[in-house]
XYZ file of C-alpha atoms in Angstrom:
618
model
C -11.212 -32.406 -26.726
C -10.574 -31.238 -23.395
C -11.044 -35.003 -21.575
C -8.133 -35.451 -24.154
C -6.062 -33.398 -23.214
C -6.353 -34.091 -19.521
C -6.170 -37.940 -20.047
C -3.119 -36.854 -21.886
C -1.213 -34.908 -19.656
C -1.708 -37.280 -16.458
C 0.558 -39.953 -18.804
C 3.419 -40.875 -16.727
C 5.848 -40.122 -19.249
C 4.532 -36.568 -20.339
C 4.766 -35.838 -16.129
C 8.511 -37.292 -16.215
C 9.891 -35.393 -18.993
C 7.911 -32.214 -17.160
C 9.750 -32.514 -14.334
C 12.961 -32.719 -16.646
C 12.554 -29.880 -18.280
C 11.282 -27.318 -15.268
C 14.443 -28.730 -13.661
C 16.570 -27.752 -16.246
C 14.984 -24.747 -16.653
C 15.632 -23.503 -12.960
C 19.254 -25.155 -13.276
C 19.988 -22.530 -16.062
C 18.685 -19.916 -14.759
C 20.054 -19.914 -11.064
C 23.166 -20.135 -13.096
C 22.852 -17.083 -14.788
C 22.181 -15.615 -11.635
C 25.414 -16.111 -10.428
C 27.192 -14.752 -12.771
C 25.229 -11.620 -12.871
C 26.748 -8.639 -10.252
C 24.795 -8.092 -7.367
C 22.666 -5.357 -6.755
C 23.075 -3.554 -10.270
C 20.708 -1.060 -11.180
C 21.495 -0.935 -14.854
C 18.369 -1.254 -16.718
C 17.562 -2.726 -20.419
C 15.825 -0.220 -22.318
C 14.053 -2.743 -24.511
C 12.308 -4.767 -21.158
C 9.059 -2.667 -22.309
C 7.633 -5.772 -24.933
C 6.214 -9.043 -24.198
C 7.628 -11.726 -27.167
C 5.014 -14.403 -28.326
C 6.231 -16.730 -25.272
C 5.086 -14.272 -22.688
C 2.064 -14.082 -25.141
C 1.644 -17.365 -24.895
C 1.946 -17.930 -21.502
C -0.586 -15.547 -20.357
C -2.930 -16.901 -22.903
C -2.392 -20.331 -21.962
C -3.406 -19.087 -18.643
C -6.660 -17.489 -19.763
C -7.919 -20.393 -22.434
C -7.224 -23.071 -19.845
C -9.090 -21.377 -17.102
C -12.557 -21.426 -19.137
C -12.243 -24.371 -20.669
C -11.925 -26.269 -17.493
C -14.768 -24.240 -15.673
C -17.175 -24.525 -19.126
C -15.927 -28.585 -18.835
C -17.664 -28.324 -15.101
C -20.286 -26.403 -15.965
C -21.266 -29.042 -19.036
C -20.633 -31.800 -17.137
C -22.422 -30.777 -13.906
C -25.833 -28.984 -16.192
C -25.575 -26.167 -13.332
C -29.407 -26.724 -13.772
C -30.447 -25.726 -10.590
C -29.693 -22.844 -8.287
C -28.137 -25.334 -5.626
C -25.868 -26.838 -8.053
C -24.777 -23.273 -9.239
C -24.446 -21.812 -6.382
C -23.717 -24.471 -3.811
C -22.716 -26.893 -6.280
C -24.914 -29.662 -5.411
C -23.520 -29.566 -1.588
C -20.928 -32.663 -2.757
C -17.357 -30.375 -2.964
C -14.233 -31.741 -2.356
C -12.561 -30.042 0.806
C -9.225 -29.142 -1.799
C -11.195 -27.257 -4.284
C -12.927 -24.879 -1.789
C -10.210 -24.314 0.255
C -8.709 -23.231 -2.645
C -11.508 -21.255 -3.623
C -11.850 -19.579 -0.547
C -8.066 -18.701 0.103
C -8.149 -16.984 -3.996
C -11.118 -15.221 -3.216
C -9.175 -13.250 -0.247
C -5.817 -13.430 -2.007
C -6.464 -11.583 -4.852
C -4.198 -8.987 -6.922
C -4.938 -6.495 -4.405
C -3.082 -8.803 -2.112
C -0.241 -9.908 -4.767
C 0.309 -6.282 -5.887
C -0.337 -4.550 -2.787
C 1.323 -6.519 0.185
C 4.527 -5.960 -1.842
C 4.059 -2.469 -2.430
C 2.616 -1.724 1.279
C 5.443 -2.979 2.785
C 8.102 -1.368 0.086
C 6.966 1.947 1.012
C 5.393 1.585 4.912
C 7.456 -1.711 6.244
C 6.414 -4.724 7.899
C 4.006 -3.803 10.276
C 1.190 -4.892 8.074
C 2.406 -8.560 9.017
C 0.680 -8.636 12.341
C -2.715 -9.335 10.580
C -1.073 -12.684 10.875
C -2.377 -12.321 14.629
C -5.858 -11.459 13.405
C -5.852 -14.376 10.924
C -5.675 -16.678 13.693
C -7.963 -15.147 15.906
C -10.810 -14.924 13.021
C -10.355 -18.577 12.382
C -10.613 -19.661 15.975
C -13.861 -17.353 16.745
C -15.663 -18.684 13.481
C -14.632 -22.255 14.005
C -15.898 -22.336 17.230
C -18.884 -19.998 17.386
C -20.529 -19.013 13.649
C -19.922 -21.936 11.422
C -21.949 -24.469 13.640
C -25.053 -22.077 13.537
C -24.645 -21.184 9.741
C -23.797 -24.951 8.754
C -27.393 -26.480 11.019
C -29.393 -23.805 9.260
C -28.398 -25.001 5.776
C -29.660 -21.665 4.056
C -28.822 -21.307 -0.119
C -27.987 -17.150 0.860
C -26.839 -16.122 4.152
C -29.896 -13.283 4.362
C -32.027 -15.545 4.942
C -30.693 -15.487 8.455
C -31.509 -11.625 8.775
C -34.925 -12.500 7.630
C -35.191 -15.552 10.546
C -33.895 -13.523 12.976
C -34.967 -9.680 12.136
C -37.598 -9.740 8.956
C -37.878 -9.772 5.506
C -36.408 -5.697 5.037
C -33.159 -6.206 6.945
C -32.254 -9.365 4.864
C -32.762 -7.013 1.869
C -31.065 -4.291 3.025
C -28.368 -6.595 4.432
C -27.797 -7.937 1.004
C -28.267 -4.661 -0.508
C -25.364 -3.321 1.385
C -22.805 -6.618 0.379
C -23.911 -6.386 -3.398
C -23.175 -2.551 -3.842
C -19.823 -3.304 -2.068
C -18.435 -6.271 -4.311
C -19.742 -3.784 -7.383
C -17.278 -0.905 -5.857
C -14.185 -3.789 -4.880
C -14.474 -5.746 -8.302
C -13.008 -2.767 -9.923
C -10.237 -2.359 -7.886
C -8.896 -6.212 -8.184
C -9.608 -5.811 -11.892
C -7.714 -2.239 -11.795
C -4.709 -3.766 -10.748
C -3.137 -6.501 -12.801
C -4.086 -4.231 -15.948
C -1.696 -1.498 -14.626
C 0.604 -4.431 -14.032
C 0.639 -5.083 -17.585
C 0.809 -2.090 -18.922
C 3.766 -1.073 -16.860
C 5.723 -4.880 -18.946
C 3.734 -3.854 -22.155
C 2.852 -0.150 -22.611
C -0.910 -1.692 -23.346
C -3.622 0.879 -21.964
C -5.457 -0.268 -18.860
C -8.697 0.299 -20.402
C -7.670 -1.904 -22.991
C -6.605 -4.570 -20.973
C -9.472 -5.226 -18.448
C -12.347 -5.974 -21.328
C -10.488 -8.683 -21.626
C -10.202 -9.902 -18.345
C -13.787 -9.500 -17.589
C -14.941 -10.911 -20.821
C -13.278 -14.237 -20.063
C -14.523 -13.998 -16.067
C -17.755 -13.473 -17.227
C -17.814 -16.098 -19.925
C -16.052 -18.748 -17.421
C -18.474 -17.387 -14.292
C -21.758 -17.376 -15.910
C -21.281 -21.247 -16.951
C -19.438 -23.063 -14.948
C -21.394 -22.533 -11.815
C -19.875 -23.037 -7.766
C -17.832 -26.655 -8.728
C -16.034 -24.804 -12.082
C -14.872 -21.724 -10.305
C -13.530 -23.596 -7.601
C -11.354 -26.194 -9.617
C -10.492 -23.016 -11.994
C -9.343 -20.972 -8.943
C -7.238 -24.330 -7.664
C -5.410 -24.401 -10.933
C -5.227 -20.638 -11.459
C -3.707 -20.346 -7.183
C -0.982 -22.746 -8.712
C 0.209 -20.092 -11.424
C -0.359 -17.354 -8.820
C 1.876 -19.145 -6.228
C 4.926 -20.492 -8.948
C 5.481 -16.873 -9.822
C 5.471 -15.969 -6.667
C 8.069 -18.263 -5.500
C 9.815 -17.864 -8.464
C 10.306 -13.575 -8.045
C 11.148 -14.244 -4.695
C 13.877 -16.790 -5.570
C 15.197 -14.624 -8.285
C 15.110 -11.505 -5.961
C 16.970 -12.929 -3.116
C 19.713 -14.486 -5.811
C 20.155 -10.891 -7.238
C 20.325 -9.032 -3.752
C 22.650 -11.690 -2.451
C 21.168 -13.694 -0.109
C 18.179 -13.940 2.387
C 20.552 -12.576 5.096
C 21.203 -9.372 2.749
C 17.727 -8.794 2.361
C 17.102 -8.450 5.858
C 20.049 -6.365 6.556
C 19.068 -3.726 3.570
C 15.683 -4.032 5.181
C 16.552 -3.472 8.902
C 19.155 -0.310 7.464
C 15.524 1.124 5.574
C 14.155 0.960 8.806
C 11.357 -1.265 7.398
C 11.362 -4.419 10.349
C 8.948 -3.238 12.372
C 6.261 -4.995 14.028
C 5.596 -3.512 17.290
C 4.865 0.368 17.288
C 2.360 0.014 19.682
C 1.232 3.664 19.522
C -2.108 3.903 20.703
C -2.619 6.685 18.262
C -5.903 6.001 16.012
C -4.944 8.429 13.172
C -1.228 6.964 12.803
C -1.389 5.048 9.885
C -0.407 1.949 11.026
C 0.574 0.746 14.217
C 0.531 -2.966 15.940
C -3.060 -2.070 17.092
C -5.012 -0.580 13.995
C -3.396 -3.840 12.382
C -4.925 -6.097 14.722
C -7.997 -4.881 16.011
C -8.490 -3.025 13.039
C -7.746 -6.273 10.676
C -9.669 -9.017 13.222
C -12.920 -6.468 12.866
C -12.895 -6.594 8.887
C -11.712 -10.209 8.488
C -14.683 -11.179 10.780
C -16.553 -9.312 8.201
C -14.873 -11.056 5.313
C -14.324 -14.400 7.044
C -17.388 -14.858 9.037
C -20.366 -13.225 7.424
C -19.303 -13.054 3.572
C -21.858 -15.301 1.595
C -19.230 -16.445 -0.558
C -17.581 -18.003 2.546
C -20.446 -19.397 4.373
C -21.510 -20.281 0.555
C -18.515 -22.738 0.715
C -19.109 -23.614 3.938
C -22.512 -24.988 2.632
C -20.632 -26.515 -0.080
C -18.882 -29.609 1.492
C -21.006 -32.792 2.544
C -20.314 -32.185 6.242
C -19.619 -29.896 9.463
C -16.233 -31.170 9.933
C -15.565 -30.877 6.770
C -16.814 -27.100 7.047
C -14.409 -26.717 10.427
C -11.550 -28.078 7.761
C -11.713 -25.534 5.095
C -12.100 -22.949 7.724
C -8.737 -24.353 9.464
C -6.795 -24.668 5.768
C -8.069 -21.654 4.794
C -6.502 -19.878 7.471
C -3.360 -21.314 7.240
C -3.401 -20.648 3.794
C -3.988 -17.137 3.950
C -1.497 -16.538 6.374
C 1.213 -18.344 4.214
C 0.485 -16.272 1.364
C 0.701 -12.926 3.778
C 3.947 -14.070 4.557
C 5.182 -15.082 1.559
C 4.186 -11.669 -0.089
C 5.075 -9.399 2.766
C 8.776 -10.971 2.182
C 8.552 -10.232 -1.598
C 8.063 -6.955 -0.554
C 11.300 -6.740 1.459
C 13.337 -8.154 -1.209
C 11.874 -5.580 -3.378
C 13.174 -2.999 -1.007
C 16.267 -4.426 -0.706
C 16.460 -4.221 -4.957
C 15.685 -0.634 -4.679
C 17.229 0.533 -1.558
C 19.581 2.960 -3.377
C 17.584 3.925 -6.296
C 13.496 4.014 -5.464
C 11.809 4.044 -8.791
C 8.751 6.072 -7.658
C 11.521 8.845 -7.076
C 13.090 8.818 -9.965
C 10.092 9.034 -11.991
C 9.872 5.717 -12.869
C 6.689 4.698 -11.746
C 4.724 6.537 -11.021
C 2.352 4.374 -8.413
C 3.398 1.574 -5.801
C 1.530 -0.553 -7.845
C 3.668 -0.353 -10.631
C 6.453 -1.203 -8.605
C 6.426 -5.402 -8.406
C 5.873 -5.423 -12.172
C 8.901 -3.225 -12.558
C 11.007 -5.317 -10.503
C 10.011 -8.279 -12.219
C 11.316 -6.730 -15.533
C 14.505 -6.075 -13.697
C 15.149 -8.829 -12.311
C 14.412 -11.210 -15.253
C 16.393 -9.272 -18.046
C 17.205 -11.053 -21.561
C 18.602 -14.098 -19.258
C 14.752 -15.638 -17.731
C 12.845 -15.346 -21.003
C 9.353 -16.382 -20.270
C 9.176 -15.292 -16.242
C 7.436 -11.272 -17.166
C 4.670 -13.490 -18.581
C 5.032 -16.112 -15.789
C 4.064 -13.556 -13.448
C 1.824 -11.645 -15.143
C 0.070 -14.399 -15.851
C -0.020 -15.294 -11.798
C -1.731 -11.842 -11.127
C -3.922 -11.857 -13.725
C -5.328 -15.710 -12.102
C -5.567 -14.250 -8.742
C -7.734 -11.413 -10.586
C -9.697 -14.224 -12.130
C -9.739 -16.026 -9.059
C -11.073 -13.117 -7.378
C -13.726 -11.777 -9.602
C -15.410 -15.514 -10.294
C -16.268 -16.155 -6.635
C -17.165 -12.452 -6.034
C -19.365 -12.600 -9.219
C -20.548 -16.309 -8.470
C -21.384 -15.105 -4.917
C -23.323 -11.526 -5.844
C -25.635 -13.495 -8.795
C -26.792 -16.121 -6.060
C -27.316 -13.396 -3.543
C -29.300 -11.296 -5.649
C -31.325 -13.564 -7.066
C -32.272 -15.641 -4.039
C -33.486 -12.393 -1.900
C -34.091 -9.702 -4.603
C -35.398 -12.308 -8.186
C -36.591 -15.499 -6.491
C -39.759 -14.455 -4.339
C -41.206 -13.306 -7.813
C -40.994 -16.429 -9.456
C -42.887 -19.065 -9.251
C -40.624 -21.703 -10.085
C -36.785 -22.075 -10.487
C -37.423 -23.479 -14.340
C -35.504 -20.126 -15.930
C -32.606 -20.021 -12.465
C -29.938 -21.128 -15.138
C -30.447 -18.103 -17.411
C -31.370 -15.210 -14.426
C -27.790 -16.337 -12.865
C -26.121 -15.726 -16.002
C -27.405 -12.506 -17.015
C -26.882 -11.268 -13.579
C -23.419 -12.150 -13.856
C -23.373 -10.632 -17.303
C -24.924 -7.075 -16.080
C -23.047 -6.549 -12.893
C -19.978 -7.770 -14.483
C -20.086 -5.352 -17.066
C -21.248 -2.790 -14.564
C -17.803 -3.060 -12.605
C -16.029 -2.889 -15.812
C -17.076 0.210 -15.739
C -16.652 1.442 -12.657
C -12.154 0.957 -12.952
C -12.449 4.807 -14.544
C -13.377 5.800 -10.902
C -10.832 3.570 -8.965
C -7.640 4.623 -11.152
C -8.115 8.174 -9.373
C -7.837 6.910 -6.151
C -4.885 6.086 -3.372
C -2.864 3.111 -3.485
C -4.629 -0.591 -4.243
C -4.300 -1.792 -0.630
C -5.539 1.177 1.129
C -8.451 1.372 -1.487
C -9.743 -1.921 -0.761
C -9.838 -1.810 2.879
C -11.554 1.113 2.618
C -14.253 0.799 0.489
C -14.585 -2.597 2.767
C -15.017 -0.655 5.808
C -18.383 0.772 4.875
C -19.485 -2.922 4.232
C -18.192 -4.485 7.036
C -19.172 -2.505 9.559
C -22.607 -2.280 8.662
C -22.753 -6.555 7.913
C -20.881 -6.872 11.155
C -22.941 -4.640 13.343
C -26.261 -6.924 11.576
C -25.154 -10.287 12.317
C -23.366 -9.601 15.124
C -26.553 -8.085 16.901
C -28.482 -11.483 15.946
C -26.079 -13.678 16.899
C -24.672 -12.751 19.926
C -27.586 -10.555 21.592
C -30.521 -12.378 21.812
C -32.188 -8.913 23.625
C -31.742 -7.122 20.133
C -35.530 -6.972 18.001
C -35.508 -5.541 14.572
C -35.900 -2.028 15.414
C -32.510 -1.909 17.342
C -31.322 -3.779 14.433
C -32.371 -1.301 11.258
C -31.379 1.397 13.453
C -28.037 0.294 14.837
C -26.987 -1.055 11.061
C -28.550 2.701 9.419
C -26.473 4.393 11.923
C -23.480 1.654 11.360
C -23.466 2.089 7.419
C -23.625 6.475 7.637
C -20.985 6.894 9.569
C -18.538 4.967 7.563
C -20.019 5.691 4.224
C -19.692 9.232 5.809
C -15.705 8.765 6.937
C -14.466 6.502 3.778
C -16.370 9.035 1.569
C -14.665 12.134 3.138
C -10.930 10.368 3.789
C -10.818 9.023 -0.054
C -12.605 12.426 -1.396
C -9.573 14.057 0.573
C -6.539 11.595 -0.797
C -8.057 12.012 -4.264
C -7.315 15.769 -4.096
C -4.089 15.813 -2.856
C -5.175 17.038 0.803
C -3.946 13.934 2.838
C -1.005 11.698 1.473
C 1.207 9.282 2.977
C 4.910 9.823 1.623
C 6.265 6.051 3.345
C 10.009 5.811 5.101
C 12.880 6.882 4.026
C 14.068 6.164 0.692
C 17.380 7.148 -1.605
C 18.159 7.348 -5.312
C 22.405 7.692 -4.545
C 22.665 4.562 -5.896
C 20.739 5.095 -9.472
C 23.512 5.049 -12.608
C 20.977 6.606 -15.214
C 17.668 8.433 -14.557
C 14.257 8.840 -17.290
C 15.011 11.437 -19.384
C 12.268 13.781 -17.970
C 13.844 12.957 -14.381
C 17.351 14.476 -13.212
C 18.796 14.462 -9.608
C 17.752 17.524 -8.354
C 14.211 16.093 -9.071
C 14.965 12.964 -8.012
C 16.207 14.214 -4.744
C 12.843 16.269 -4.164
C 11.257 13.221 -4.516
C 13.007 11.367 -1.757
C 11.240 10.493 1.653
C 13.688 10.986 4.394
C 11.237 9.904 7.694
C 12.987 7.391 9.689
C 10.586 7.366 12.627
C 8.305 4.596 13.598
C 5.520 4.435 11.649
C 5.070 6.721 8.897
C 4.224 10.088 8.205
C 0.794 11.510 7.545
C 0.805 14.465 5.811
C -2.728 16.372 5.969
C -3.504 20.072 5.336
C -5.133 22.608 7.735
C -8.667 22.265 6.069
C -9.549 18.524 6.782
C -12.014 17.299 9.149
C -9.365 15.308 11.630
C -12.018 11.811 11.420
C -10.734 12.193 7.481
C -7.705 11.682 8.904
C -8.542 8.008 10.887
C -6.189 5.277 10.420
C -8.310 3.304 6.859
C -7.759 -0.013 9.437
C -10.622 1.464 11.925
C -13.136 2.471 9.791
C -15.260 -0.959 10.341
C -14.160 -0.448 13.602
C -16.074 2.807 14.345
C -19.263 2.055 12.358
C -19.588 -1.157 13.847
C -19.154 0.594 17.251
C -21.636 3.025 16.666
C -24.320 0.864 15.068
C -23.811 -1.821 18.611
C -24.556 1.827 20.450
C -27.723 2.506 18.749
C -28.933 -0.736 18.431
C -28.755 -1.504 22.277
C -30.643 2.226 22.865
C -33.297 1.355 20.448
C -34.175 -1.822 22.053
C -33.728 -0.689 25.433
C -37.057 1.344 24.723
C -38.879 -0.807 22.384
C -37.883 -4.131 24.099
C -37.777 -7.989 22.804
C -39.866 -11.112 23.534
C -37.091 -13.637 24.161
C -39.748 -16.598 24.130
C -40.464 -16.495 20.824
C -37.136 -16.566 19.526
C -35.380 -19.749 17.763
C -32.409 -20.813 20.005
C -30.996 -21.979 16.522
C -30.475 -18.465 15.589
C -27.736 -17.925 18.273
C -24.681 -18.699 19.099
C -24.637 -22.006 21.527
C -23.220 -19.756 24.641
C -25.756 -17.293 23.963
C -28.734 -19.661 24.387
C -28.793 -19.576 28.467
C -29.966 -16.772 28.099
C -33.756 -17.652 26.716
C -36.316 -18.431 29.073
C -36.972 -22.448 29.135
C -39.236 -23.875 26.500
C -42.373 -25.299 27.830
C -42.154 -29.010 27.103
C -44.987 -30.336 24.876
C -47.656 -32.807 27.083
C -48.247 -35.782 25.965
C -51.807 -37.578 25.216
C -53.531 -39.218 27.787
C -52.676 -43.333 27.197
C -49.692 -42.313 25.229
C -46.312 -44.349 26.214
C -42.831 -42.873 26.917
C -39.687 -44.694 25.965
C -37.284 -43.910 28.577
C -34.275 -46.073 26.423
């Protein structure tokens, strides 16, 4: 049924009168634009209910991403752990790149760019700068030593270059992370529907992980990735589309930047050196290059993809496209989030009560935006965060069920006969296990700031790992257990305090300057006085930090440098604990380094020969 309906849509005809209808369809609406006032912040009352098209779209969305991962899944047998996990090493360079750019770009991203720059202005952007940097350094250095090795799960390289326990703890470390970020990316697009619907958020993310799960467990490496290519297509089309409508309601792109620039939100160069400002041009960069080579570099779901495609250069190519595709999507979402501003430059809904998190605010301005005249768009983009969810939450849960079972399930079996079935039920448990983890993440700070977060315990302990066996050939596997121990306490040990802190009101960050003057109606538990009270007035670079007298001031880092100082302090202790215990450089595997690193190992004796034996010297 489904080669059916494939064969049928790629008709010539079907794609002709497609294009005639989507063209009508923005005709119309861009239209309607026009002749609707500028700027208006009159509200429907009744933009609250999806109808059975927005139904429909977002179901469309869900039932077409599993069938086309269970049609890879059944077609490929996923029999084996390789084609499951590395999908028989035969990708397509489109798919992954795809694959790898969702997998970054998730909701967190399509929410929380948006809101992070509504509320704290542009200076997120210069991770643009880090994006480039990452891609050079892994192009160049990591991916030729990862892609010569050829290992099914990244620990294995711990255990080649350190032993068997740091590959288990390294993996240990990355599975306990994706258990505490799933949760997050699946806590976000339900609070996105239930600020269109009114549907609970514990009602709404069963679903979501029921069809992940389903779709994950089955379609193996090659179905997630052609899933997550069609699902980035929904994600981007609403994207574009907001942004369009947006700009067409605010006036033009000009007006966005001039409501922007008079919200003091341009700003991309506070270069205070201050490491407990929020953010600042450094904790952006340094801060954002040190967890991106986390996520970039050492993630097994990257270097799994890396694997993936039939050759290094076509490695170095997803690497490159991935990059450039992550950046474009920064961009494109960091400028939804100034022509959200613009929107709400006189009348902030989080002061007039009505949201009552950033993250509610996209879906909100989607509602307003669209009114009664773009029936169909709500569920558009609902639909495109709820694929970047998907997107998400496959390769995360594809990536975690081959890590754990290559370095935790595999050495106790004997054969890979039952692989299929482990895989699945992994997926099945630890799915399920983040499900219900989302009643912990709702009481936390905004989605953005979460995720980085809980990623800096991760990251600086991975980093501080494969960064010692990589580039320091001197380091031996004490220096490396203690320098990672020491990396992975101190953040757990800063993250733990800051969000423990922000969860009970103690530290907050209140964003630039905002104004309700413009609002023509207000919630009826919301009047102006309130509103008023509500109202940031900072116009300062940066943004404020508000933290009370009792709080430890390393609560109080900026959430960009806490990778940053675990990874510094595990490097410290690594480099004392081997200064005492020592390493023997000659019987380490130049393969395990980084090519500029390998001058450093004494020569190799070269083997002799047999007496009579003949050398060819062509």
């Amino acid at each position: 049924m489904y080669i059916i309906v494939i064969n049928f849509l790629n008709e010539q005809k079907l794609a002709q009168f497609s294009i005639i209808i989507i063209s009508n369809f923005f005709h119309s609406f861009i239209n309607n634009l026009r002749m609707t006032p500028n700027m208006t912040m009159e509200r429907a009352p009744d933009l609250v209910a999806f109808d059975w098209l927005e139904y429909s779209v977002f179901g469309a969305v869900l039932a077409l991403s599993t069938a086309i991962s269970l049609y890879h899944g059944l077609k490929s047998g996923a029999g084996t752990v390789s084609s499951y996990v590395l999908g028989d090493k035969r990708m397509n360079v489109f798919p992954v790149t795809m694959s790898l750019i969702a997998s970054h770009v998730s909701s967190v991203t399509v929410i929380g760019v948006p809101s992070e720059v509504y509320m704290y202005g542009t200076q997120y952007y210069t991770v643009i700068i880090s994006g480039v940097i990452v891609t050079i350094i892994n192009t160049c250095f990591f991916i030729p030593v990862f892609y010569k090795l050829q290992l099914t799960s990244l620990y294995e390289y711990l255990e080649l270059r350190f032993s068997h326990g740091v590959r288990v703890f390294g993996s240990s470390i990355f599975s306990l992370y994706l258990l505490f970020y799933i949760p997050v990316v699946l806590y976000v697009p339900a609070l996105a529907l239930n600020q269109v619907t009114g549907l609970p958020v514990h009602s709404v993310t069963p679903v979501i992980s029921i069809v992940c799960i389903l779709y994950t467990s089955y379609g193996g490496l090659r179905g997630v990735s052609w899933t997550i290519a069609l699902q980035s297509v929904f994600t981007t089309i609403s994207l574009i589309t907001v942004i369009v409508l947006g700009c067409l309601k605010v006036g033009s792109i000009h007006d966005v930047f001039k409501y922007s620039n008079e919200g003091h939100r341009l700003e991309l160069f506070n270069m205070n050196l201050d490491p407990f400002a929020r953010n600042t041009f450094w904790t952006m960069t340094v801060g954002t290059t040190v967890n991106w080579l986390a996520q970039l570099c050492f993630h097994p779901g990257v270097v799994q993809r890396f694997m993936s495609v039939p050759s290094h250069i076509h490695a170095v190519r997803v690497m490159v496209w991935s990059g450039v595709g992550i950046c474009v999507i920064k961009t494109v979402t960091v400028f939804l989030g100034l022509v959200m501003f613009s929107y709400y430059s006189s009348c902030d809904p989080l002061a007039t009560g009505e949201v009552q998190r950033p993250g509610q605010l996209l879906p909100l301005f989607v509602k307003d935006i669209a009114g009664s005249h773009f029936h169909g768009l709500t569920g558009l983009f609902i639909a495109g965060v709820f694929s970047a969810t998907l997107s998400t939450m496959a390769a995360s849960l594809n990536t975690v069920a081959g890590t754990v079972y290559e370095d935790f399930i595999q050495p106790f079996c004997k054969t890979d006969r039952h692989a299929p079935l482990i895989l699945r039920l992994i997926v099945l448990v630890l799915g399920s296990l983040c499900l219900g983890l989302v009643f912990v993440v709702e009481h936390l700070g905004g989605v953005l700031q979460v995720a980085v977060s809980l990623g800096g315990v991760a990251n600086g302990t991975l980093l501080t790992l494969f960064l010692l066996g990589l580039l320091s050939p001197w380091t031996n596997t004490k220096g490396a257990v203690a320098g990672s121990l020491t990396s992975f306490l101190v953040s757990l040990w800063i993250v733990g305090g800051s969000q423990w802190n922000i969860a009970q009101g103690r530290i907050s960050f209140p964003g630039k300057v905002t104004s309700v003057v413009g609002c023509q109606e207000f919630p009826l538990s919301t009047n102006l006085s309130l509103a008023e009270s509500r109202v940031s007035r900072y116009t300062g670079l940066g943004s404020p930090v508000l933290v009370e007298n009792e709080v430890a001031p390393l609560f109080t880092l900026s959430y960009m440098y806490y990778a940053t100082v675990g990874a510094i302090a595990g490097f410290s202790v690594a480099a004392l604990v081997t200064a005492v215990t020592c390493q023997d450089l000659s019987k380490l595997n130049p393969d395990l380094l980084v090519p500029i690193m390998r001058r450093f190992l004494p020569p190799r004796p070269t083997p002799e020969l047999p007496m009579g034996d003949v050398v060819d010297k062509n």
